[in-house]
CSV table of N, CA and C in Angstrom, one decimal:
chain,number,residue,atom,x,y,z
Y,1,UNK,N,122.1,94.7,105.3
Y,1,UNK,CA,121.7,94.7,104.0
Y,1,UNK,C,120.8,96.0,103.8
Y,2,UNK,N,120.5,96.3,102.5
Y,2,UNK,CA,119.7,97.7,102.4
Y,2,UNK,C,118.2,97.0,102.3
Y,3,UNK,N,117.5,98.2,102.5
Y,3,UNK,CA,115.8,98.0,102.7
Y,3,UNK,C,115.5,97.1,101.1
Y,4,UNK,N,115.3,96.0,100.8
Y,4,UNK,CA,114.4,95.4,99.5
Y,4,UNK,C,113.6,96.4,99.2
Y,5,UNK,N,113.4,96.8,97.6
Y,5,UNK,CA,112.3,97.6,97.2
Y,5,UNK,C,111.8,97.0,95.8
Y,6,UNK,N,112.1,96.4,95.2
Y,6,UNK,CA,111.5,95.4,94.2
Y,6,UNK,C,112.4,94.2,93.7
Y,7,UNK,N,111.5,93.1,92.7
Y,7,UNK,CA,112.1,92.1,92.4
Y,7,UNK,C,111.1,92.5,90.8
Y,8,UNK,N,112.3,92.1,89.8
Y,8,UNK,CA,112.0,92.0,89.0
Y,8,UNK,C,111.7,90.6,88.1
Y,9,UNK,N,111.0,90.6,86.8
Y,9,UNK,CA,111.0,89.4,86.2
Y,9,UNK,C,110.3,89.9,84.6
Y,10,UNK,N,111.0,89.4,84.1
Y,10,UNK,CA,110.6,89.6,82.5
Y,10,UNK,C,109.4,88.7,81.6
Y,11,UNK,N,108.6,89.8,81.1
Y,11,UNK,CA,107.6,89.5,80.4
Y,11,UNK,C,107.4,89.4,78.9
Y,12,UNK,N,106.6,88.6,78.5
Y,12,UNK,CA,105.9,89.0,76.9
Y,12,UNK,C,105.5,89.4,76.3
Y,13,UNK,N,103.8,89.7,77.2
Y,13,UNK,CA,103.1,90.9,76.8
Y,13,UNK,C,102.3,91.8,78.1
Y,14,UNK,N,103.1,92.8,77.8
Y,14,UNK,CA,102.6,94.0,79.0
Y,14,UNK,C,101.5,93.7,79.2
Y,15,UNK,N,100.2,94.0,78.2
Y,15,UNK,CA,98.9,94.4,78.8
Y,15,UNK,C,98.2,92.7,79.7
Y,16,UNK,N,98.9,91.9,78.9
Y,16,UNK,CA,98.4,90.5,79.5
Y,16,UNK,C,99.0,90.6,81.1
Y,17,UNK,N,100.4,90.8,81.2
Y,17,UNK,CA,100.7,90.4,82.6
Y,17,UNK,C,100.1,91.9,83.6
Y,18,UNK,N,100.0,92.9,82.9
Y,18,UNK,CA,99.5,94.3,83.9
Y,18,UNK,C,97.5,93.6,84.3
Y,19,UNK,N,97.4,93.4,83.0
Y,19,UNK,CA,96.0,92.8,83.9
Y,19,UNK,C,96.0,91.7,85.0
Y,20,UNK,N,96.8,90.4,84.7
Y,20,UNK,CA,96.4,90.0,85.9
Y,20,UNK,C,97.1,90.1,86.9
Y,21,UNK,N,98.1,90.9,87.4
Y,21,UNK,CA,98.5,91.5,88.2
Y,21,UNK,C,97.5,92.3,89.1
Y,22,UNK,N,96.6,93.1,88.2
Y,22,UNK,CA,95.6,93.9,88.9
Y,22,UNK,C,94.9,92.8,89.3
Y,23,UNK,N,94.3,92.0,88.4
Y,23,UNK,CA,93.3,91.1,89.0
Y,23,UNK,C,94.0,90.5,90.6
Y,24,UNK,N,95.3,90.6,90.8
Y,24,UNK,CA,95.9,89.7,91.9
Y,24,UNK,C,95.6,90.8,92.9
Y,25,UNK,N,95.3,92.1,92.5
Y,25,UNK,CA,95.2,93.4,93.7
Y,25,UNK,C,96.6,94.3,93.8
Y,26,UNK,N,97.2,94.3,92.8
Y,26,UNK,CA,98.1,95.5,92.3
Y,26,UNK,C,97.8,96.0,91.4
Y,27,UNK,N,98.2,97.7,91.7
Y,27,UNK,CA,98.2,98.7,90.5
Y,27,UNK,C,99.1,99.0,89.7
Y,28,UNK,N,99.6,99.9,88.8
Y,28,UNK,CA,100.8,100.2,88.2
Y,28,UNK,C,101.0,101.9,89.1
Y,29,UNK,N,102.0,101.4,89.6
Y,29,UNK,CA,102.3,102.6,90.3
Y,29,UNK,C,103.1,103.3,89.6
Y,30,UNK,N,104.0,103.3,88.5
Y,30,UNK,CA,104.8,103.7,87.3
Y,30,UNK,C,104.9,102.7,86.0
Y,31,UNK,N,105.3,103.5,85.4
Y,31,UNK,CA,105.3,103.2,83.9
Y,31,UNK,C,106.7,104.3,83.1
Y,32,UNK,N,107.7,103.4,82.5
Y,32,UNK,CA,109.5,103.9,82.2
Y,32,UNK,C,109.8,103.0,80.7
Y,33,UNK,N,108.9,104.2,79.9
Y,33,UNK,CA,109.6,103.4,78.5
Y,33,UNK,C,111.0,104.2,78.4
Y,34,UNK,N,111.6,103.0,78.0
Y,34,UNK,CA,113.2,103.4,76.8
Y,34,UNK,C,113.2,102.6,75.4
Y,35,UNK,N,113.8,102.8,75.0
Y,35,UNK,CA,114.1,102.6,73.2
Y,35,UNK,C,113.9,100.9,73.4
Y,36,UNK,N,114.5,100.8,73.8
Y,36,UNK,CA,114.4,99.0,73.7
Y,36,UNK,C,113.8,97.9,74.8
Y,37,UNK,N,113.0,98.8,75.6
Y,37,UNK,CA,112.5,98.2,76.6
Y,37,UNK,C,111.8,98.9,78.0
Y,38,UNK,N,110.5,98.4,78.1
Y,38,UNK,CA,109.6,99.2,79.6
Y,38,UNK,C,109.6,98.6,80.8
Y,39,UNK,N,109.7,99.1,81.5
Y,39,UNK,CA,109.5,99.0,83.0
Y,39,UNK,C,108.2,99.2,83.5
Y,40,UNK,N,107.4,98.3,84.1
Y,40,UNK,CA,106.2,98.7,84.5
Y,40,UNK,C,106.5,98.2,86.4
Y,41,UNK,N,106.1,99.0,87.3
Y,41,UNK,CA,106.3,99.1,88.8
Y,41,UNK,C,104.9,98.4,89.4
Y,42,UNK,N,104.4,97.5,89.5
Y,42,UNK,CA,103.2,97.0,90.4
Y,42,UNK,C,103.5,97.2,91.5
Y,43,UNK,N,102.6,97.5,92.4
Y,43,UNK,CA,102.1,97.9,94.0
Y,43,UNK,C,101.1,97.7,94.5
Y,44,UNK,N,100.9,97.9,95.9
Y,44,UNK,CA,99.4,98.0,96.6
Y,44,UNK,C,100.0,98.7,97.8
Y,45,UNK,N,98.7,99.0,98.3
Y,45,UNK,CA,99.0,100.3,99.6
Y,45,UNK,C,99.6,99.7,100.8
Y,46,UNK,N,99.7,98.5,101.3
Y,46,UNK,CA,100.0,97.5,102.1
Y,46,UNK,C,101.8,97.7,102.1
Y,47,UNK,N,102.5,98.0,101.3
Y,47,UNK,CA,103.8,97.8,101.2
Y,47,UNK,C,104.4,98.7,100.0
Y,48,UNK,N,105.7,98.8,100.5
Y,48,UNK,CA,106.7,99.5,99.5
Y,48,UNK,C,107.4,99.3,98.8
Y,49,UNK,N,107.2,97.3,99.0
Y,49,UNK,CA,108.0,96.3,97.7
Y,49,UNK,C,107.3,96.9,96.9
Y,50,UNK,N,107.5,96.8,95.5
Y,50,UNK,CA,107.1,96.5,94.5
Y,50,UNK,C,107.5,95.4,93.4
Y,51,UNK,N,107.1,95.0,92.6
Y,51,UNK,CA,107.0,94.4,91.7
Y,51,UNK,C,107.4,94.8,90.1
Y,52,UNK,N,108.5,94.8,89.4
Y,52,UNK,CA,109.2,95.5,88.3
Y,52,UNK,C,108.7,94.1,86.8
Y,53,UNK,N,108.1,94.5,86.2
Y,53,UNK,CA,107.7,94.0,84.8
Y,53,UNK,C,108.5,94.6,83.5
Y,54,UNK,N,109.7,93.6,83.3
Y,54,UNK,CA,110.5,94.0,82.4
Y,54,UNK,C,110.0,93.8,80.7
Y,55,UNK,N,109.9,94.8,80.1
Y,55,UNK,CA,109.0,93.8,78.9
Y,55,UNK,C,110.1,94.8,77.6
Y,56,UNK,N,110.9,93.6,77.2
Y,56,UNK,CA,111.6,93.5,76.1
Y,56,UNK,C,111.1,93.8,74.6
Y,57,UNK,N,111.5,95.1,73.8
Y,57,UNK,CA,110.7,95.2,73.0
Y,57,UNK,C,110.8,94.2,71.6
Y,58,UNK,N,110.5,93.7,71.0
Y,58,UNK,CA,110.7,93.0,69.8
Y,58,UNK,C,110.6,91.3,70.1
Y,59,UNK,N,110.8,91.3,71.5
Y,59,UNK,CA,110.7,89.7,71.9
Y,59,UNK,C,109.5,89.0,71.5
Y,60,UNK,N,109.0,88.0,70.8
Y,60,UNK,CA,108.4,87.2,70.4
Y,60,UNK,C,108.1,85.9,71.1
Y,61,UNK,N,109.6,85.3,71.4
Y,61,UNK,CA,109.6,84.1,72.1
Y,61,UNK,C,109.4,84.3,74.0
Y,62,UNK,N,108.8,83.1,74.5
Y,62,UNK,CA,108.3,83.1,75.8
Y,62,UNK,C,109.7,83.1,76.4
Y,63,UNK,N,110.2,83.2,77.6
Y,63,UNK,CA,111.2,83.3,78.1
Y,63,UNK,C,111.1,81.8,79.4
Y,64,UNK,N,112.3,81.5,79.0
Y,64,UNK,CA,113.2,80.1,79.7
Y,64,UNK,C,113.1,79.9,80.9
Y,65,UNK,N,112.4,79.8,82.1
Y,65,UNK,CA,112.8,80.5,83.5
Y,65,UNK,C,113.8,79.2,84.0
Y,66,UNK,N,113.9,78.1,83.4
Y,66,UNK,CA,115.4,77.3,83.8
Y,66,UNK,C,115.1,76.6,85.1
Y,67,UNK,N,115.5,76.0,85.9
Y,67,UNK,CA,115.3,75.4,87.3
Y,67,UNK,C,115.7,75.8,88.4
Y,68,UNK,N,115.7,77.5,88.2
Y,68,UNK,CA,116.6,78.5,89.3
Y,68,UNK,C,116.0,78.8,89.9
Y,69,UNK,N,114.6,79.8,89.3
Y,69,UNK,CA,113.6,80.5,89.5
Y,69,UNK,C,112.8,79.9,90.8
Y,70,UNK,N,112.3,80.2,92.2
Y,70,UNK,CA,112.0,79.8,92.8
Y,70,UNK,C,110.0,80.3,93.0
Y,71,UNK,N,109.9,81.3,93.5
Y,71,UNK,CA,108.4,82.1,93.4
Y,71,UNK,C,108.3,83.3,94.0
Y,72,UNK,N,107.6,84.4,94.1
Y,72,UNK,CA,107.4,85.5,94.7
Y,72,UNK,C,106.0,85.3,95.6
Y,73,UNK,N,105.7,85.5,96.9
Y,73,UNK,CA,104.9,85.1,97.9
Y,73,UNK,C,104.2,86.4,98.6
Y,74,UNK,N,103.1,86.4,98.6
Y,74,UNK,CA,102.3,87.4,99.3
Y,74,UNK,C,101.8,86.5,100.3
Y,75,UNK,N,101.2,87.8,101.4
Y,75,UNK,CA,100.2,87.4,102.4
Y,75,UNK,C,99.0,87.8,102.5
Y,76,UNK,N,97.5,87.3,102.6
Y,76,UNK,CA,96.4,87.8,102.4
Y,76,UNK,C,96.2,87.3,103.9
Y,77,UNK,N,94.8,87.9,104.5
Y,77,UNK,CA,94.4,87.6,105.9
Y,77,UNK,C,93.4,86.5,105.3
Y,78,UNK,N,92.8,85.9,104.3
Y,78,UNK,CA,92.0,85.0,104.8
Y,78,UNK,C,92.3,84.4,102.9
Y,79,UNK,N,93.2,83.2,103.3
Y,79,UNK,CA,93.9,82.4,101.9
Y,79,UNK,C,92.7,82.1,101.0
Y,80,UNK,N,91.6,81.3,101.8
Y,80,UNK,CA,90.5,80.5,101.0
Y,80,UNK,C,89.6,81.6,100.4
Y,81,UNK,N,89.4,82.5,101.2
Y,81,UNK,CA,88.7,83.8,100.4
Y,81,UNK,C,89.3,84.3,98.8
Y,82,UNK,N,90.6,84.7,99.3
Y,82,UNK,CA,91.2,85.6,97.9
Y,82,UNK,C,91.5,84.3,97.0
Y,83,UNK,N,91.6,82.8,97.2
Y,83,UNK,CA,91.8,81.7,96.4
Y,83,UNK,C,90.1,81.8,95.6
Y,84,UNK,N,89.3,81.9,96.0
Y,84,UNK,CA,87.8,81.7,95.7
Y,84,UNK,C,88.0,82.9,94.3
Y,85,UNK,N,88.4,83.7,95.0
Y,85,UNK,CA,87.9,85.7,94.4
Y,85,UNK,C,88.7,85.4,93.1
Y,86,UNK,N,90.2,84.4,93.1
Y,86,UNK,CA,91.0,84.5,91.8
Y,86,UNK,C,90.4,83.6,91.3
Y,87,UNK,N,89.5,82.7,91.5
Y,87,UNK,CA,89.5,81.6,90.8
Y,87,UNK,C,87.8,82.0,90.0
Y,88,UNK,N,87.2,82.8,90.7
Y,88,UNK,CA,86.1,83.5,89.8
Y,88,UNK,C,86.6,84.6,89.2
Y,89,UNK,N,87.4,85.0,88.7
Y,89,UNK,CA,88.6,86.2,88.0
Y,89,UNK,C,88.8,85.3,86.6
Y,90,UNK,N,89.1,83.5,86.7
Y,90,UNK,CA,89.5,82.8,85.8
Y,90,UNK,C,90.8,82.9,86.0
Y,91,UNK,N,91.3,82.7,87.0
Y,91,UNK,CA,93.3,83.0,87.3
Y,91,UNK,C,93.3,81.4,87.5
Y,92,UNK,N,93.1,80.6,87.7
Y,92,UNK,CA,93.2,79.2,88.2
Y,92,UNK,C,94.2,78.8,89.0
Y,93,UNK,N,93.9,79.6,90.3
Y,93,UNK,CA,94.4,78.8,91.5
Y,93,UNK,C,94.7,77.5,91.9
Y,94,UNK,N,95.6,77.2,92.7
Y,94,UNK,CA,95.8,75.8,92.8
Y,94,UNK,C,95.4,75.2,93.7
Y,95,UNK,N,95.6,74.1,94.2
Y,95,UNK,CA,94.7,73.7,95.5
Y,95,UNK,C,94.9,74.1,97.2
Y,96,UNK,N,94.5,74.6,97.6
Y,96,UNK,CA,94.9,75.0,99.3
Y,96,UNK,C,95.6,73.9,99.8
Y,97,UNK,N,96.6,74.3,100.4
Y,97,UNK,CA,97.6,73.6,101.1
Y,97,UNK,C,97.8,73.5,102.6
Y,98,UNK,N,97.6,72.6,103.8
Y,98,UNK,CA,98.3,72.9,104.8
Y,98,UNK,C,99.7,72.3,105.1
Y,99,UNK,N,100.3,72.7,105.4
Y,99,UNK,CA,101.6,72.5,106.1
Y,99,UNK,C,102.0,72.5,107.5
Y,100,UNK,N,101.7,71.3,108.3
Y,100,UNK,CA,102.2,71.5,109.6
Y,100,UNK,C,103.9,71.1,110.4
Y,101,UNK,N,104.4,71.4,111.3
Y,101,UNK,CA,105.2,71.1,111.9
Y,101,UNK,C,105.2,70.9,113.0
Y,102,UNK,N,105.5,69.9,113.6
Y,102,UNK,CA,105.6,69.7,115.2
Y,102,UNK,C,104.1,69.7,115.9
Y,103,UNK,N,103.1,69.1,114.5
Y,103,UNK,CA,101.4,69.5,115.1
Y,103,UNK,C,101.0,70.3,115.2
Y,104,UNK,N,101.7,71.5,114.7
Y,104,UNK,CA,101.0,72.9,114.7
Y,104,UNK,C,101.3,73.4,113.5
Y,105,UNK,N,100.1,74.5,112.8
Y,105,UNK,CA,100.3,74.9,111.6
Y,105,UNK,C,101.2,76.0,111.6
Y,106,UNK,N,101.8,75.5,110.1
Y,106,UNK,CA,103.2,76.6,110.1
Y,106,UNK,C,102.8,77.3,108.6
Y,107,UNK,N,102.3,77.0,108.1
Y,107,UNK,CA,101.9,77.6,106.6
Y,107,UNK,C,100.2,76.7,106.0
Y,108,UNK,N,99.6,77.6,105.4
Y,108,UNK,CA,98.4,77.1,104.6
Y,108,UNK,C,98.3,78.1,103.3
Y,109,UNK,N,98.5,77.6,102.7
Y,109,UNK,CA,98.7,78.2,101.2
Y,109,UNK,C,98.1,77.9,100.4
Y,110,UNK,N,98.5,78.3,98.7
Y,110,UNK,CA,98.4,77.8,97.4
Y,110,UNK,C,98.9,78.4,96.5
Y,111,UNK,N,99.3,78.0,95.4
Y,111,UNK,CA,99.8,78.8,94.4
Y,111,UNK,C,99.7,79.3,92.9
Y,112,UNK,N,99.9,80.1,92.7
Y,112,UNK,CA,98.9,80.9,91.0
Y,112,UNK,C,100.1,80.7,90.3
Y,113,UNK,N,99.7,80.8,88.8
Y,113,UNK,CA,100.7,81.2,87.7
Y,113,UNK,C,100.6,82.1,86.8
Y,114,UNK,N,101.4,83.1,86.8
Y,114,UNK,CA,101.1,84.3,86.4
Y,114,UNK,C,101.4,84.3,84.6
Y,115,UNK,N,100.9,85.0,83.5
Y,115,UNK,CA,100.7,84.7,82.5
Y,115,UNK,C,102.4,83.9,81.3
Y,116,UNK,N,103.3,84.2,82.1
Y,116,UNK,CA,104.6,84.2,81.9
Y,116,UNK,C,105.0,82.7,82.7
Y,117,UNK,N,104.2,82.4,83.5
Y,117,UNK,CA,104.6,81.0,84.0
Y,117,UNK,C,105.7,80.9,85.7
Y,118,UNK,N,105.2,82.4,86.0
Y,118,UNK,CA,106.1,82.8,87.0
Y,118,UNK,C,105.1,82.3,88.5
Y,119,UNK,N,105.7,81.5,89.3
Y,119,UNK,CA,104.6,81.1,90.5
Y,119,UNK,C,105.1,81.9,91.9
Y,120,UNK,N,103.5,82.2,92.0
Y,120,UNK,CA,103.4,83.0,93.1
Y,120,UNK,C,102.4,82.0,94.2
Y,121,UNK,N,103.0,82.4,95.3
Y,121,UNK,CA,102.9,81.4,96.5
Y,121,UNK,C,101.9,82.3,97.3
Y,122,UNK,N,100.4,82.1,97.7
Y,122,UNK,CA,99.5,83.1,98.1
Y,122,UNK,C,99.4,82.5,99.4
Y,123,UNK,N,100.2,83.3,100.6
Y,123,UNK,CA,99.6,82.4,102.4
Y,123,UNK,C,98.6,83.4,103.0
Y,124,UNK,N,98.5,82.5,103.7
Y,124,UNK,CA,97.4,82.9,105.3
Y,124,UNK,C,98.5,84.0,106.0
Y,125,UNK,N,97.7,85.1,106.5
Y,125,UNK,CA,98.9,85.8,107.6
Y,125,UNK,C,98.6,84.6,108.5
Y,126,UNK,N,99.7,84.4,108.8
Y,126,UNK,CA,100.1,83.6,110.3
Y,126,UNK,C,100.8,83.5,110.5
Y,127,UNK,N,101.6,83.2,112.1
Y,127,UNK,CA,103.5,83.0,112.2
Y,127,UNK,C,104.2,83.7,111.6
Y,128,UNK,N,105.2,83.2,110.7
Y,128,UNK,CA,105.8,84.4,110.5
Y,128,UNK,C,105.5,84.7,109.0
Y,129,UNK,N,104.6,84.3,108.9
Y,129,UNK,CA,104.0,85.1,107.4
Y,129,UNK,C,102.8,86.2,107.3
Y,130,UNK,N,103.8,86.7,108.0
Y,130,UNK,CA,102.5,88.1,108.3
Y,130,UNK,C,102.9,89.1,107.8
C-alpha cells in the first residue's frame, strides 16, 4: 500500500472546527479555497499524516455521520495530562479508560468530540500505540 498522508472529514463551520483542532495541538499547515468549497490541512511536527477539513460552502445543515464512521486516534506520552489540559480548554473529554488483556495493559485512553460530532480516541504511547 502507499505511505497514508491524510484522512479527511467534512465540516460546518471552519473557524469553529480550526480552533479546536488547535486547541487538540494542531496547526493549519495549508489552506485551498475553490468556488464551492475549502480544504483546510491540520498537522503537528510529530508526523506527516495530516488531517483534511472539508468545508462545503452554502451548507447550513450538520452532516449525517450514519453508523459507518468509526474515529481518528492520536498518541500522547502521558493520556491523563493532555485529558486534564483539554478539559481546562472546555473540550469535554471523556472519562479515562483502561483496557487490559491477558492481565496486562493493552490500551488506556479516552475520547473527545470534535465540534462536528467526529470522535477522536486520545491513547497513552504504549505497545503498539506508539
Amino acid at each position: 500500500m502507499a505511505k497514508m498522508i491524510h484522512s479527511m472529514i467534512r465540516v460546518l463551520d471552519e473557524a469553529r472546527s480550526v480552533e479546536f483542532y488547535e486547541k487538540a495541538g494542531l496547526s493549519v499547515a495549508d489552506r485551498v479555497d475553490f468556488e464551492t468549497f475549502t480544504l483546510i490541512y491540520m498537522s503537528n511536527a510529530e508526523t506527516g499524516f495530516e488531517l483534511e477539513l472539508t468545508v462545503n460552502k452554502g451548507r447550513t445543515a450538520p452532516y449525517d455521520q450514519g453508523n459507518a464512521y468509526g474515529h481518528l486516534a492520536v498518541s500522547v506520552e502521558e493520556v491523563a495530562v493532555e485529558r486534564e489540559r483539554l478539559s481546562k480548554l472546555g473540550l469535554k473529554p471523556g472519562e479515562l479508560v483502561e483496557l487490559n488483556r491477558d492481565g496486562k495493559l493493552f490500551g488506556l485512553f479516552f475520547f473527545i468530540s470534535d465540534p462536528d460530532g467526529y470522535k477522536i480516541e486520545v491513547l497513552q504511547r504504549h505497545g503498539r500505540f506508539l
